[in-house]
Every structure is written in C-alpha cells, then in structure tokens.
Coordinates of C-alpha atoms in Angstrom, one line a residue:
Chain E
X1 CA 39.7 0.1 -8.8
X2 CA 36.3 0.6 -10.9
X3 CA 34.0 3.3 -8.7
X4 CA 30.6 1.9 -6.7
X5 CA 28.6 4.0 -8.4
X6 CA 28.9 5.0 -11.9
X7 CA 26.9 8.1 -13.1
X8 CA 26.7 9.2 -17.0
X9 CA 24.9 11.4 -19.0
X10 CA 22.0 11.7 -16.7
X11 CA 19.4 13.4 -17.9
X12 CA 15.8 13.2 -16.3
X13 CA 12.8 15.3 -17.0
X14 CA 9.4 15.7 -15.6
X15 CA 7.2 17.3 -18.6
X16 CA 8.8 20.5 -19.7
X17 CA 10.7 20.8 -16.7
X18 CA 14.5 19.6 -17.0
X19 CA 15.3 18.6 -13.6
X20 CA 18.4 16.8 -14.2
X21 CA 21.0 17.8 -17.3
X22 CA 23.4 15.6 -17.9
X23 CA 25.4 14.2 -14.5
X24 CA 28.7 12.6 -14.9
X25 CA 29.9 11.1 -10.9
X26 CA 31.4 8.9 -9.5
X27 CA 31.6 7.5 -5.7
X28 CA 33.8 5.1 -4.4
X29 CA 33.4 1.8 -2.3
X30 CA 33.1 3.6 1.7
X31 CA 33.0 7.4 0.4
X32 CA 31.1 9.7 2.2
X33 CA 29.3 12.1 -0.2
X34 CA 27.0 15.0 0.6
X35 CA 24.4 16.8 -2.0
X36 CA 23.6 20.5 -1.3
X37 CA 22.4 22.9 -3.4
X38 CA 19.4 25.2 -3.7
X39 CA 15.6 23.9 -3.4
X40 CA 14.9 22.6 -7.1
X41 CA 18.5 22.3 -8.0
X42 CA 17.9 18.2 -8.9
X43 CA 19.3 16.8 -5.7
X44 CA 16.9 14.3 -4.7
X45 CA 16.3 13.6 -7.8
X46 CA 19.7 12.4 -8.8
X47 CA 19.9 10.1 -5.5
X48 CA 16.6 8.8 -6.5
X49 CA 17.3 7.8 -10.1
X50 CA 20.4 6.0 -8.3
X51 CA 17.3 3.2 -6.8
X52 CA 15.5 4.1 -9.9
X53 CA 12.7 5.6 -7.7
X54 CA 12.8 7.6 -11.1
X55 CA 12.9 6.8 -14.0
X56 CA 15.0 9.0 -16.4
X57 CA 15.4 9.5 -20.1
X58 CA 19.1 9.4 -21.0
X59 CA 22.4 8.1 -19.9
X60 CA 22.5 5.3 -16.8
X61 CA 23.2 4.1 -13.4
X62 CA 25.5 1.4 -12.4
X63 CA 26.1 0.3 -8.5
X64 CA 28.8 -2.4 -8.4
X65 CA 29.2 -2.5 -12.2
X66 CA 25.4 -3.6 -12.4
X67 CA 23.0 -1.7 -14.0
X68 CA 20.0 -0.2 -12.8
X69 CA 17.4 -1.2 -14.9
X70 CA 13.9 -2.3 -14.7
X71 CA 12.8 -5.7 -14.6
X72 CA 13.8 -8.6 -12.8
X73 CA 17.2 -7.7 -11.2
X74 CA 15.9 -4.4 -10.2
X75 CA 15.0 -5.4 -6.5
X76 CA 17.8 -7.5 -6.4
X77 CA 20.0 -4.1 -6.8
X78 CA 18.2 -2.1 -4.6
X79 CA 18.3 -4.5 -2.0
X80 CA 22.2 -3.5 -1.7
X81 CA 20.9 0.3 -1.9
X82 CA 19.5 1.3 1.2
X83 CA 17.2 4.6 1.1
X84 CA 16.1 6.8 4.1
X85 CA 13.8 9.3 3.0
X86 CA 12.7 12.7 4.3
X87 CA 9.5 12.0 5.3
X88 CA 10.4 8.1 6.9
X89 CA 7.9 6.1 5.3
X90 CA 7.9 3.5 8.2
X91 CA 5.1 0.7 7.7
X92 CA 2.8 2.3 10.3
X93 CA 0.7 -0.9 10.9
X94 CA 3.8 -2.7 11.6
X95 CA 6.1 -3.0 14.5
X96 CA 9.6 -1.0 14.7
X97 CA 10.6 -4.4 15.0
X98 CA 8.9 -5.8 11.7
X99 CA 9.8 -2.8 10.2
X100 CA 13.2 -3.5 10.0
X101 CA 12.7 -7.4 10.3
X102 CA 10.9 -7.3 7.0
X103 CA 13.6 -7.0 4.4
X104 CA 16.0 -9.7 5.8
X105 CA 12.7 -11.7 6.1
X106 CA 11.3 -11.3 2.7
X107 CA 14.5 -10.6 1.0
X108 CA 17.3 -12.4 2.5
X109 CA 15.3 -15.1 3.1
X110 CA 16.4 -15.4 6.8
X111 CA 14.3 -17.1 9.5
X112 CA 12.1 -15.1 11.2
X113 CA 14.1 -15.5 14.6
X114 CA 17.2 -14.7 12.9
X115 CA 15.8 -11.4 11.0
X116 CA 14.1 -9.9 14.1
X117 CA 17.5 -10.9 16.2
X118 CA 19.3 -8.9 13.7
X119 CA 16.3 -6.3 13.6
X120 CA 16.8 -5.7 17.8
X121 CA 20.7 -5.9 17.6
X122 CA 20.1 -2.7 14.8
X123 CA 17.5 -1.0 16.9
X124 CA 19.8 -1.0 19.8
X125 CA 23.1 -0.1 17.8
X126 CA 20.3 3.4 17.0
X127 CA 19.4 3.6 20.6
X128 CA 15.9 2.7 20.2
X129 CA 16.1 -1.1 22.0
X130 CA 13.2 -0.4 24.4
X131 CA 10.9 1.3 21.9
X132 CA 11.5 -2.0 19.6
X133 CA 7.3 -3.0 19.9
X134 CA 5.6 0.2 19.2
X135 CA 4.2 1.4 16.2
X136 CA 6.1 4.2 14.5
X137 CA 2.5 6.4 15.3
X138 CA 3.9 6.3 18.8
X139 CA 7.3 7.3 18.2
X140 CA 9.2 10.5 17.6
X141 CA 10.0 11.9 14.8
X142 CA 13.6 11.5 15.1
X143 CA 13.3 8.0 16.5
X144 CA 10.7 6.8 13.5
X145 CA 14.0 8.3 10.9
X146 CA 16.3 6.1 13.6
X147 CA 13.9 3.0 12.7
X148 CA 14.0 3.7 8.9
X149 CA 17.8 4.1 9.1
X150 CA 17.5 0.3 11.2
X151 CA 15.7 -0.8 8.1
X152 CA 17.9 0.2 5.7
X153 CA 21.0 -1.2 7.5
X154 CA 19.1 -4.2 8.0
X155 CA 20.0 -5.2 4.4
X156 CA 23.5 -4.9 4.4
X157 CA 23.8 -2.9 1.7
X158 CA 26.8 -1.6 -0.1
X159 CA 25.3 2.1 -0.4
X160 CA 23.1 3.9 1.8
X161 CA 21.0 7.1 0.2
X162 CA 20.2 10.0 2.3
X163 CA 17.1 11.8 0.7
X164 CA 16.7 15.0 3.8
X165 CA 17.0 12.8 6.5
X166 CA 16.8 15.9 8.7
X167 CA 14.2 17.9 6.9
X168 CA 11.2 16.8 8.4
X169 CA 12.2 16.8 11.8
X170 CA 11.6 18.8 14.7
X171 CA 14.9 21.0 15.8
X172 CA 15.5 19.0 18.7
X173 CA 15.2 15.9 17.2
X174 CA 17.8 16.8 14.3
X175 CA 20.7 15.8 16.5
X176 CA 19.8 12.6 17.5
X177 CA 19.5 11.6 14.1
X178 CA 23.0 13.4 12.4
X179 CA 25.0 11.3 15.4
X180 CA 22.9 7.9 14.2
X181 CA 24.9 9.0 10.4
X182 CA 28.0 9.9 11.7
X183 CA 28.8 6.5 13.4
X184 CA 27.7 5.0 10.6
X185 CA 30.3 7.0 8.3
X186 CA 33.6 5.5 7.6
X187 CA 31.9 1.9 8.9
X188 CA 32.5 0.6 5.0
X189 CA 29.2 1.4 4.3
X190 CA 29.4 4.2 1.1
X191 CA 26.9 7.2 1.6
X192 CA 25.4 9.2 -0.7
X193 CA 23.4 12.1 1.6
X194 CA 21.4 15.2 0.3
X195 CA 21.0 17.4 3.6
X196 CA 20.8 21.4 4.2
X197 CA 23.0 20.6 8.0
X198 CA 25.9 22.1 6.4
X199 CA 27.8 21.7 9.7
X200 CA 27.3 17.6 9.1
X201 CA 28.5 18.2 6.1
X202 CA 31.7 19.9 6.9
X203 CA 32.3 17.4 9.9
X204 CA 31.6 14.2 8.0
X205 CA 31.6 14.5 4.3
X206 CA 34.7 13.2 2.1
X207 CA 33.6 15.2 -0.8
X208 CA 30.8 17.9 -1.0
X209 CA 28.7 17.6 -4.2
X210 CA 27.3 21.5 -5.4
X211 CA 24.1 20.8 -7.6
X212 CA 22.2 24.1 -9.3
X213 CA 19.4 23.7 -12.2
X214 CA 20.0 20.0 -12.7
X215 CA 24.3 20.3 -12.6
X216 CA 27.1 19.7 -11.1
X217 CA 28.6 23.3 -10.6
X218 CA 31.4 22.5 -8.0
X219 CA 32.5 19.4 -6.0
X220 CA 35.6 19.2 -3.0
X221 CA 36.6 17.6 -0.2
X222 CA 34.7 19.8 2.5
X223 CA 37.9 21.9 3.9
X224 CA 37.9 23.2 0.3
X225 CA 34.3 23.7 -0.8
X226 CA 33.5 25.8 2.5
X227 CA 37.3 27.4 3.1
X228 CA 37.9 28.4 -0.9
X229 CA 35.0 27.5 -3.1
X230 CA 36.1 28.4 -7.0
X231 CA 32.3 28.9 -8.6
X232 CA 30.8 31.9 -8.3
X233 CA 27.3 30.6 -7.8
X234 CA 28.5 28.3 -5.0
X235 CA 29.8 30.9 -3.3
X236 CA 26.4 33.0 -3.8
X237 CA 25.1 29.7 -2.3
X238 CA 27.2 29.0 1.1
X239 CA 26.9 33.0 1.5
X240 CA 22.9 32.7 1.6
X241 CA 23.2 29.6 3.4
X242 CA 25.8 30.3 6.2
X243 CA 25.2 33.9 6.8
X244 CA 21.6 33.3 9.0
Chain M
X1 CA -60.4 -9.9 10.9
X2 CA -58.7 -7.5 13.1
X3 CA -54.9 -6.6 12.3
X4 CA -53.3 -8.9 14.7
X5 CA -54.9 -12.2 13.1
X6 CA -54.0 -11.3 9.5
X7 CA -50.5 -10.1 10.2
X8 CA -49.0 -11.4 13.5
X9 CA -51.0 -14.6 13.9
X10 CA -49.2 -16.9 16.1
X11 CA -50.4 -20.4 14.6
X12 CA -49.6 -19.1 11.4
X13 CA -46.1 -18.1 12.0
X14 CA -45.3 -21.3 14.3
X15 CA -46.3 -23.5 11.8
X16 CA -44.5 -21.5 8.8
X17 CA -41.0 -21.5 11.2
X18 CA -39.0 -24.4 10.2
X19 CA -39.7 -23.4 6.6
X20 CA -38.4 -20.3 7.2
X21 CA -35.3 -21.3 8.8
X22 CA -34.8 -23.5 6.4
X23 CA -34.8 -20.5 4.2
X24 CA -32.6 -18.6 6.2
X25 CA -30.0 -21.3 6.3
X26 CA -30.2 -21.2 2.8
X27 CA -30.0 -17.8 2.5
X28 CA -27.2 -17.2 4.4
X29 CA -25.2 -20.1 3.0
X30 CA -25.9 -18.7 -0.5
X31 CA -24.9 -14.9 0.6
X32 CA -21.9 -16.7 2.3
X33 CA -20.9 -18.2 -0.6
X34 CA -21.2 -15.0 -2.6
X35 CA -19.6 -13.0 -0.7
X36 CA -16.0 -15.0 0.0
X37 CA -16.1 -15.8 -4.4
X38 CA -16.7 -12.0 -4.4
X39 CA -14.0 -11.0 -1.7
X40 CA -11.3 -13.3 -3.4
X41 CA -11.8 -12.8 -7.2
X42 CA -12.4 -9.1 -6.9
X43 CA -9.3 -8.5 -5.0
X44 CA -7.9 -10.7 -7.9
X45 CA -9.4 -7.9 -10.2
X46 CA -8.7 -4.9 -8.8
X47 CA -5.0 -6.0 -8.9
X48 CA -5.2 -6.8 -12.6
X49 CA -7.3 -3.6 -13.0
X50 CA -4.4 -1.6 -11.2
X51 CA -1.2 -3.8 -12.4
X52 CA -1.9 -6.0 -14.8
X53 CA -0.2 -6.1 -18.5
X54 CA -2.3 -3.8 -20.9
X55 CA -4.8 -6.2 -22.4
X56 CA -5.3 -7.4 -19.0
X57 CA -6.1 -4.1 -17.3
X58 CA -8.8 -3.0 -20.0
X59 CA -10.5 -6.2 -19.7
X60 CA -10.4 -6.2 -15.9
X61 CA -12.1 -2.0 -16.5
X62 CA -14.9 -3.4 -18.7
X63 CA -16.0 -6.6 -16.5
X64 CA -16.1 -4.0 -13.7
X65 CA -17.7 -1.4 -15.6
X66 CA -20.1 -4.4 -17.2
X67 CA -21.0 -6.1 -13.7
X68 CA -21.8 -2.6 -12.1
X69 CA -23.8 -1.5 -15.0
X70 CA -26.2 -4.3 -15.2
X71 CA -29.2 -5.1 -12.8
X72 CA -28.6 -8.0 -10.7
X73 CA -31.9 -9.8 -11.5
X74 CA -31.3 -9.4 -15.2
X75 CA -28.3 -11.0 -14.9
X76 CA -29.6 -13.5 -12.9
X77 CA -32.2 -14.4 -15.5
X78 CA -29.6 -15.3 -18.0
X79 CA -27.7 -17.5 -15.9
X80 CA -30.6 -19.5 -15.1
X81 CA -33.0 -19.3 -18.0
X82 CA -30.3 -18.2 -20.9
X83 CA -27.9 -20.1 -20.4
X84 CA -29.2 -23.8 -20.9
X85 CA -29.4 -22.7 -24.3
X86 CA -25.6 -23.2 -25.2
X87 CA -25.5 -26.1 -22.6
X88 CA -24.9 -24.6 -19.8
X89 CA -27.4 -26.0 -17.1
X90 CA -27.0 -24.5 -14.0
X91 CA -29.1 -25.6 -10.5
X92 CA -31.1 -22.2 -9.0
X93 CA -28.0 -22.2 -6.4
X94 CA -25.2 -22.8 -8.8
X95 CA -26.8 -19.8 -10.4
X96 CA -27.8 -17.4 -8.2
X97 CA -24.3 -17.8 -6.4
X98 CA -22.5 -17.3 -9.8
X99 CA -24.6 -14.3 -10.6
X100 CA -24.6 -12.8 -7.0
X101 CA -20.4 -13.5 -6.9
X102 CA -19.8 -11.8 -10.6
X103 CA -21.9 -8.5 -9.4
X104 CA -19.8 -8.3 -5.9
X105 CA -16.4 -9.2 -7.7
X106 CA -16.9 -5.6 -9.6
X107 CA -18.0 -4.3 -6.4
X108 CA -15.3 -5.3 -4.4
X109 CA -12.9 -4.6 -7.1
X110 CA -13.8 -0.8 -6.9
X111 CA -13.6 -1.0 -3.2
X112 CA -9.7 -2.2 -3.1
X113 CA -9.0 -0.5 -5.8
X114 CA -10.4 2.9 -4.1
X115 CA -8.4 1.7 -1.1
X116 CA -5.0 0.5 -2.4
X117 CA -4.3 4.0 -4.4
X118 CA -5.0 5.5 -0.7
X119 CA -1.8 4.5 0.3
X120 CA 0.6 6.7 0.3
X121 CA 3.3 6.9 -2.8
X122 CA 6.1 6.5 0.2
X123 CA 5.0 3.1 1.1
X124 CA 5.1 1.8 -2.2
X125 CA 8.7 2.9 -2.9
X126 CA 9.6 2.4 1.3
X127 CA 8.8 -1.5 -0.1
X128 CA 10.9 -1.0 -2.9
X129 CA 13.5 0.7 -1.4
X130 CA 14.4 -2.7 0.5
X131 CA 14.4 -4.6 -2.2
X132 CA 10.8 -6.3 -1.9
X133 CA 9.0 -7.3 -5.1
X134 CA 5.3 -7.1 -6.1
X135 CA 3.6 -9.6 -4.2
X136 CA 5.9 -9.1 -0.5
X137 CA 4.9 -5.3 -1.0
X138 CA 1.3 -6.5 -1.9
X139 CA 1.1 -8.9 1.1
X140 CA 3.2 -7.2 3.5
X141 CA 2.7 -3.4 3.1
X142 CA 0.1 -2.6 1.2
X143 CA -3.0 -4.7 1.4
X144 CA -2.7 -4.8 5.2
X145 CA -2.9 -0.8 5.2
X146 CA -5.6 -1.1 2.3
X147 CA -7.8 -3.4 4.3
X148 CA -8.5 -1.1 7.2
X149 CA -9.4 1.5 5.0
X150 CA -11.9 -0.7 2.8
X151 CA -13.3 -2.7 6.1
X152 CA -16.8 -0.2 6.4
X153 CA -17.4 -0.4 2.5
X154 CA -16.5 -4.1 2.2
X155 CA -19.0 -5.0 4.8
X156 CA -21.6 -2.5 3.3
X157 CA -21.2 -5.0 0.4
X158 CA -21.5 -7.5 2.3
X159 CA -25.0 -6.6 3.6
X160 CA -26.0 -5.7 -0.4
X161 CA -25.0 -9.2 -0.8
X162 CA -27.2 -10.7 1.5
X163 CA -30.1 -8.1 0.7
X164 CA -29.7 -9.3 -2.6
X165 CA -30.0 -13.2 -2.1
X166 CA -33.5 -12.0 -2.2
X167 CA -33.8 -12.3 -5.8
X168 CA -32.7 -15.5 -5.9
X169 CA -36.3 -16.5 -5.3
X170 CA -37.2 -15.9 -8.8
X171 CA -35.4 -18.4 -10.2
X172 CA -36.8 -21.1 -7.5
X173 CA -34.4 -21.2 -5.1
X174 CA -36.2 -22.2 -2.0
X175 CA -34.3 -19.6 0.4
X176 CA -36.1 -17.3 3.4
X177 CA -38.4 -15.2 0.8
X178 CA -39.1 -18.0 -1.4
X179 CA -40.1 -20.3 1.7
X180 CA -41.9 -17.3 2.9
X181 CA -44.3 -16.7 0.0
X182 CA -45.0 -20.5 -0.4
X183 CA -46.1 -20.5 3.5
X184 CA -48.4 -17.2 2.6
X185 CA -50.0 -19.2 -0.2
X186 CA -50.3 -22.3 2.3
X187 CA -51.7 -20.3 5.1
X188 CA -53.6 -17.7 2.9
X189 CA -52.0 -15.3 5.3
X190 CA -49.2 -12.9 5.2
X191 CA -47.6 -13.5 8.6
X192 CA -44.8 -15.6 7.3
X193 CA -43.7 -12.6 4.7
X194 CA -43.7 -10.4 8.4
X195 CA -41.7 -13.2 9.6
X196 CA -39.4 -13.2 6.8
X197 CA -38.3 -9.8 7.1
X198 CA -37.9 -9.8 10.6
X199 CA -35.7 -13.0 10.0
X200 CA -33.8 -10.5 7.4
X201 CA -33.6 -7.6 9.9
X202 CA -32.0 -9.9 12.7
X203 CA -29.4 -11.0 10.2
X204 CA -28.4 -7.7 8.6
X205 CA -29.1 -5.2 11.4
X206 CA -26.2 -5.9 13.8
X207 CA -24.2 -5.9 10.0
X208 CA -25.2 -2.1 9.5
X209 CA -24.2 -1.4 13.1
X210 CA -20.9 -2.7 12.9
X211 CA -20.7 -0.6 9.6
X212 CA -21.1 2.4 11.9
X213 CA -18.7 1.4 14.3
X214 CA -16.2 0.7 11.8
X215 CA -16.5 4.2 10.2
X216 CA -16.9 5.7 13.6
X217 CA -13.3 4.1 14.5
X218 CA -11.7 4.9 11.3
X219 CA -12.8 8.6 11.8
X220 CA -11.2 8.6 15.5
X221 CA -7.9 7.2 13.7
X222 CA -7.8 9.6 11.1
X223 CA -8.5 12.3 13.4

C-alpha cells in the first residue's frame, strides 16, 4: 500500500538561510507522527510545505498520490489537510460556531443547518458545547486551540497537521488540549504533530521524527527513540530536553 | 445697515429656503451617488491593486497614484468642458458624479488596501488551511475583519466627498452652493451663502462626530 504522504528531496530556503535540506518521509494512512527537534531545526517548516503554506524550491509533496501544487486543485487538497497552528488563528469576528461551520459551508457545500449541526456535534465531541456562541476573544486559550482543532475536523480530512499546538498556551491549559489529540489518535485520522510535550509524544506517537538543521537525523517508534536513541546529536537533544 | 440685516436677515433667508433645499437634495443625492460608485469600484481596485495579475496591479498603482495626485476641480473641468471635444457630452451631474466617484475610488482604494494588509498573515492561511479559495477568504474572513478597521477613514471620505460636491457648482450644477450664490445675486445679500453653510454643517457635523466615536471605539477594542 502506497504511503499518505509522500516526501522527496525537500529542499526549502528563505534567502541565504537553508531551512530545509533535502527530506525523504513517508506517513501512512492513520499513523501517528511526532516532529521534535531543536528551535530552528525546520520543523514547522516541513509540516507547512506539506499544505504548501510554503512554498519550497526542490523536490515535492504528495497527499493521497496528489500533488501539492499551486493553482486550482490546491484548496481542493488542503481541504483534506487539516492544520492547527500555534498561535490558533480563529476568525475572531466570528462565532466558535461559524468558525468551524465555515469550511463545510463554503467548502463542502453543505447547508447551513447541516454544517453548524455538524459544527456543535464537533464542539461538543471537544467539550466546548456551551461556549458554542462566543467569540474566540472570550475564550481561553486552550478552548480557542479546542475550536481550531473543531475546525479542522470539521473537514473530514485525511491528515491532520499539528504546528505547536501547545506552545502558546498557558501551563494549565496544555492538558486540556493534549487529551482533545489523544482521542483523536488512532480514530483513522493520520497526524503529523510538531510539539516540545515529549511525554505526548512518548504516550501517543507511532513513530518519533528527530529534525536538526533542516534533516532528518533519527526516526523510531517512541519506546526506541527515548529508551535507546542511536545518533549522537539526538541524544545531546533528549538529554537537554528531559533533564529540567 | 447693521450686521443682522446684511447677514442674518430673515426675509432674505425665508425666501432663499426652498432654493436651498433644493440644493441640498441635490447635493446630497450627488455626494450619495459618489460615494457608493466610490465605495464599490475602489474596493474593486484595491483588490486588483493587491491581487491582481501583473499588468493589472500596475495599472490599478497608477490610477490610484493618478486620481490622488490630481486636484479635484481640475479634473472636473475636463469632464465637463474637455471632454465634449472627442464626443463625450456629459450633463453637469453625469460629470461631477463621474469626476467626484474617480477621485474617491483611489481614495478608498488606499483605505482597504491600508486595511486588508492589517490582517494578520494567520487569517489568510487559517482560510486556506480549510480549503477556502480567494473570494470565500475575501468575503468570509478577511473583508469583514478589514471593514472595522477602515470604518473611521471610510467615513472621513465620506465627509471629503460631500465637502467636495461643492465644486460641482462650477460647472453649473444647481446644488446648495450654487442655489446659494444665485439667491445672493437675487437678494443682493449674503444671507443665503450663511444659510448655505449652516445647511452644510447640519449635514456633515454629526458625520465628523460619528468619526470620533468610531476611532474612540476602535481604540477601546484595541486596547
């Protein structure tokens, strides 16, 4: 069986800086796959040339053998790519409802009863169903990233990106959000998550993705990469990373 | 003659009224006019000016660059008095409308354009992220945002606009300055010009207020 995502001979710069250097990966229908590596190590950057939020110079992108390009079938493709991003980038002059009402509306082409039926049905599966009329300027921060995961699932899509869910938030808020991810893992959906919540990682990940100056270093199934990673400058990493 | 007669005199100004409103209907019907071509082509350019294809967006930067550039009343001059010249015959409305509309379609073109690249980058690709295309972002996300922010300079325009119906009277429109001038001449007194821009201040003041209240809001949301 052909992978969900296809990745080859990425290479992405901005300027002088070469922020991605040649990515070979692949992800299968339903895996659960989670990023980490230092600040600057290309990241977010590879997850967002995935949507072609960036646009890169070599290789390409394919999500259910199509390929990413720009043009006409672009939002067709990322309409089956579902992003959440670090900072949430709700529509704050809309409702949490029309938030997530918006794509089935505009994209699917659903009714507006059926769409904002779906939207509440999402908002309650994230625990939000009483907060469904407020605008995101009156929510939490880890209930406005519980709407923007809503209005990514609201697509149906085949893959869901994870750009720092978590990074943004408040401490207290980070939980509410990782337990909104890890009922969604292993649902069928396939997750592609950059996060620093290494414990998430450990619990939920199927394979954990190493990234340093624009690379792959290391990638393992997470009993593997924590309990026995091979690289040296993984190890340098988790040892940095776990020892605060 | 003592201040009162020559400036406020009563007679004067009750016999000059219906004139005058007839000018103010016509004023306000010409700024109306104005003001919604203005509004709807100069959002048009600003989103040619911002996303058109290339030859599209330079020509949209020149006619705002152009219509900024030159002084209403010139322009005005060669709609009416120019233009007949290739054939093109245009009544003192037709004319002052077209030239008021092309001046506030730069305006207003600045004005969204100012306002749509104050949206944040996250909204844009929020929009894109589900899947919507150019004109559901545009509708949807982005102009809804945009409009809030431009509400306090569109409605300054808006009063330019009607300030500048003014100068319509030059090329014999018979609107509230024009009516205004001919009762002077028919009185041999000035109290309809001091009728006429009390007539102007009751139409644009409460505008300039609710310029103030709309930046006074917007600074309490930003804050």
């Amino acid at each position: 069986m052909t992978a969900l995502i296809q990745i080859a001979g990425l290479h992405k710069s901005y300027g002088a800086f070469h922020a991605l250097r040649g990515i070979d990966l692949e992800i299968a229908q339903g895996e659960v796959v989670v990023v980490v590596g230092p600040s600057g190590s290309g990241k977010s950057t590879l997850i967002r040339c995935i949507n072609l939020l960036e646009a890169y110079q070599q290789g390409e992108v394919r999500v259910a053998g199509e390929r990413v390009v720009r043009g006409k079938a672009l939002s067709k493709v990322r309409a089956e790519v579902g992003m959440v991003f670090q900072s949430f980038n709700l529509f704050p002059h809309l409702s949490a409802l029309s938030n997530v009402a918006l794509g089935p509306l505009r994209v699917r082409g659903m009714s507006r009863r059926d769409a904002e039926a779906r939207a509440r049905a999402l908002l309650d599966k994230v625990g939000l169903a009483e907060h469904a009329d407020k605008l995101p300027g009156q929510l939490s921060g880890g209930q406005q990233q519980r709407v923007a995961i809503a209005r990514a699932l609201a697509m149906e899509p085949k893959v869901l990106l994870f750009d720092e869910p978590t990074s943004a938030l408040d401490p207290e808020m980070v939980g509410e959000v990782l337990a909104v991810m890890q009922a969604l893992a292993h649902t069928g959906v396939t997750m592609v998550i950059v996060t620093h919540e290494m414990g998430f990682a450990r619990r939920v990940a199927d394979r954990v993705i190493f990234m340093e100056d624009g690379v792959v270093v290391e990638q393992a199934p997470p009993e593997a990469f924590f309990g026995a990673p091979r690289e040296a400058r993984t190890q340098a990493f988790l040892q940095a990373i776990l020892q605060h | 003659m003592d201040l009162i007669t020559t400036f406020f005199n009563w007679p004067v100004f009750r016999d000059a009224l219906p004139l005058l409103l007839e000018g103010l209907g016509i004023t306000v019907l010409l700024g109306a006019v104005s003001i919604v071509a203005g509004f709807v082509s100069g959002l048009l350019m600003a989103l040619l000016r911002l996303y058109g294809f290339m030859p599209l967006r330079v020509l949209a930067r020149v006619y705002i660059d152009v219509f900024r550039s030159i002084p209403l009343l010139v322009l005005l001059v060669l709609v009416y008095y120019a233009l007949p010249f290739v054939g093109v015959r245009l009544s003192s409305f037709a004319a002052a409308a077209t030239a008021l509309s092309m001046v506030s379609c730069a305006y207003t073109a600045e004005i969204f354009r100012a306002g749509i690249e104050a949206i944040p980058k996250g909204q844009f690709e929020a929009a894109g992220a589900i899947g919507l295309r150019f004109f559901d972002t545009m509708r949807d996300v982005v102009l809804p945002q945009a409009l809030r922010i431009v509400t306090p300079p569109l409605t300054s325009n808006c009063i330019n606009v009607l300030k500048d119906t003014a100068l319509a009277s030059v090329v014999a429109m018979p609107d509230l300055l024009k009516q205004a001038t001919q009762a002077q001449a028919l009185a041999a007194n000035p109290t309809p010009l001091i009728g006429a821009a009390l007539l102007y201040l009751v139409l644009l003041l409460p505008l300039v207020r609710l310029v103030g209240h709309f930046e006074g809001r917007h600074r309490a949301a930003t804050q």
